[in-house]
XYZ file of C-alpha atoms in Angstrom:
122
model
C 0.000 0.000 0.000
C 1.434 3.395 -0.925
C 0.896 4.895 2.557
C 0.736 3.773 6.196
C -1.907 1.093 6.634
C -4.876 1.684 8.921
C -7.065 -1.297 7.977
C -7.631 -3.923 5.308
C -10.391 -6.295 4.236
C -10.159 -9.371 2.031
C -12.951 -10.480 -0.299
C -14.518 -13.573 1.338
C -14.882 -15.167 -2.113
C -11.499 -14.224 -3.630
C -8.384 -13.713 -1.482
C -6.700 -11.785 -4.316
C -9.255 -8.954 -3.926
C -8.140 -6.680 -1.083
C -9.312 -3.255 0.055
C -6.961 -1.257 2.268
C -7.318 2.036 4.069
C -4.415 4.331 4.589
C -4.674 7.423 6.764
C -5.668 9.580 3.748
C -7.365 7.320 1.170
C -8.605 3.853 0.203
C -6.788 1.426 -2.093
C -7.689 -1.748 -4.001
C -5.585 -4.704 -5.079
C -6.753 -7.360 -7.560
C -3.563 -9.405 -7.285
C -3.202 -10.257 -3.612
C -1.401 -7.031 -2.736
C 1.278 -7.017 -5.446
C -0.094 -3.752 -6.865
C -2.554 -1.103 -5.638
C -4.775 1.639 -7.079
C -6.688 4.418 -5.334
C -10.415 4.184 -4.635
C -12.916 6.873 -3.763
C -14.195 7.005 -0.206
C -13.147 8.154 3.232
C -10.382 6.312 5.071
C -11.366 4.239 8.071
C -11.704 0.738 9.436
C -12.893 -1.975 7.037
C -14.515 -5.401 7.275
C -15.843 -7.651 4.488
C -17.837 -10.485 6.066
C -19.831 -11.638 3.007
C -20.258 -11.028 -0.711
C -22.028 -7.695 -1.224
C -21.286 -6.540 2.329
C -18.126 -4.423 2.439
C -18.322 -2.138 5.495
C -16.359 0.954 6.435
C -16.497 3.053 9.586
C -14.739 6.397 9.138
C -12.657 8.129 11.785
C -15.698 10.066 13.064
C -17.844 6.932 13.486
C -20.002 7.075 10.331
C -20.763 3.560 9.028
C -21.136 2.872 5.293
C -21.626 -0.246 3.169
C -20.739 -1.022 -0.450
C -21.478 -3.987 -2.703
C -17.735 -4.353 -3.261
C -14.618 -2.462 -4.345
C -15.360 0.442 -6.632
C -19.071 0.450 -5.680
C -20.746 3.493 -4.181
C -20.557 3.719 -0.373
C -24.033 4.076 1.160
C -24.274 5.620 4.642
C -26.144 3.280 7.011
C -25.568 4.497 10.567
C -23.394 6.115 13.233
C -21.375 4.695 16.113
C -21.763 7.916 18.070
C -18.000 8.145 18.686
C -14.714 7.589 16.812
C -13.767 3.897 16.460
C -10.650 2.215 17.812
C -11.364 -1.126 16.064
C -14.033 -2.611 13.796
C -14.914 -6.224 12.941
C -17.763 -8.395 11.641
C -19.296 -11.454 13.222
C -21.530 -12.202 10.218
C -23.021 -10.602 7.113
C -24.864 -7.937 9.175
C -23.377 -8.459 12.644
C -20.775 -5.781 13.365
C -18.679 -4.930 16.417
C -16.732 -1.783 17.176
C -14.420 -0.810 19.999
C -14.429 2.830 21.020
C -11.472 4.769 22.414
C -13.020 4.870 25.898
C -12.986 1.054 26.024
C -16.682 0.512 25.241
C -17.657 -2.281 22.850
C -20.748 -1.801 20.671
C -22.660 -4.268 18.468
C -24.992 -3.954 15.495
C -27.210 -6.815 14.326
C -28.611 -4.879 11.359
C -25.604 -3.939 9.246
C -24.656 -0.805 11.178
C -28.039 0.913 11.260
C -28.416 0.673 15.039
C -25.881 -0.029 17.797
C -26.105 -1.331 21.351
C -23.434 -1.076 24.005
C -22.173 -4.461 25.229
C -20.041 -3.012 27.989
C -19.456 0.495 29.253
C -16.316 2.589 29.080
C -13.266 1.497 31.004
C -12.815 3.603 34.130
C -9.657 4.319 35.934
């Protein structure tokens, strides 16, 4: 990737298809990471749990989904805070860690979020 890596997601149906986020832009590789080209979209954390379900949460906490690389990102929801980590547990089951230590979960593809545990105190 031509800049420092923030996150990457691998196509669940083709390991040669990779989307990566740097700190400034998104990139796509069709050859397992041997070469990269820029994509439109905001940088952020990525996860690709199923075909047609490529998710991105930007650095402000806005969640978007795309059919795949090069597709239009559609806004779907908000975390309510900047993310520290982002992962999928299924096609529409998403988890995010927030900087205060809270873990949140969405069962509807990022539209709504529930807190699994509160912020870490201390």
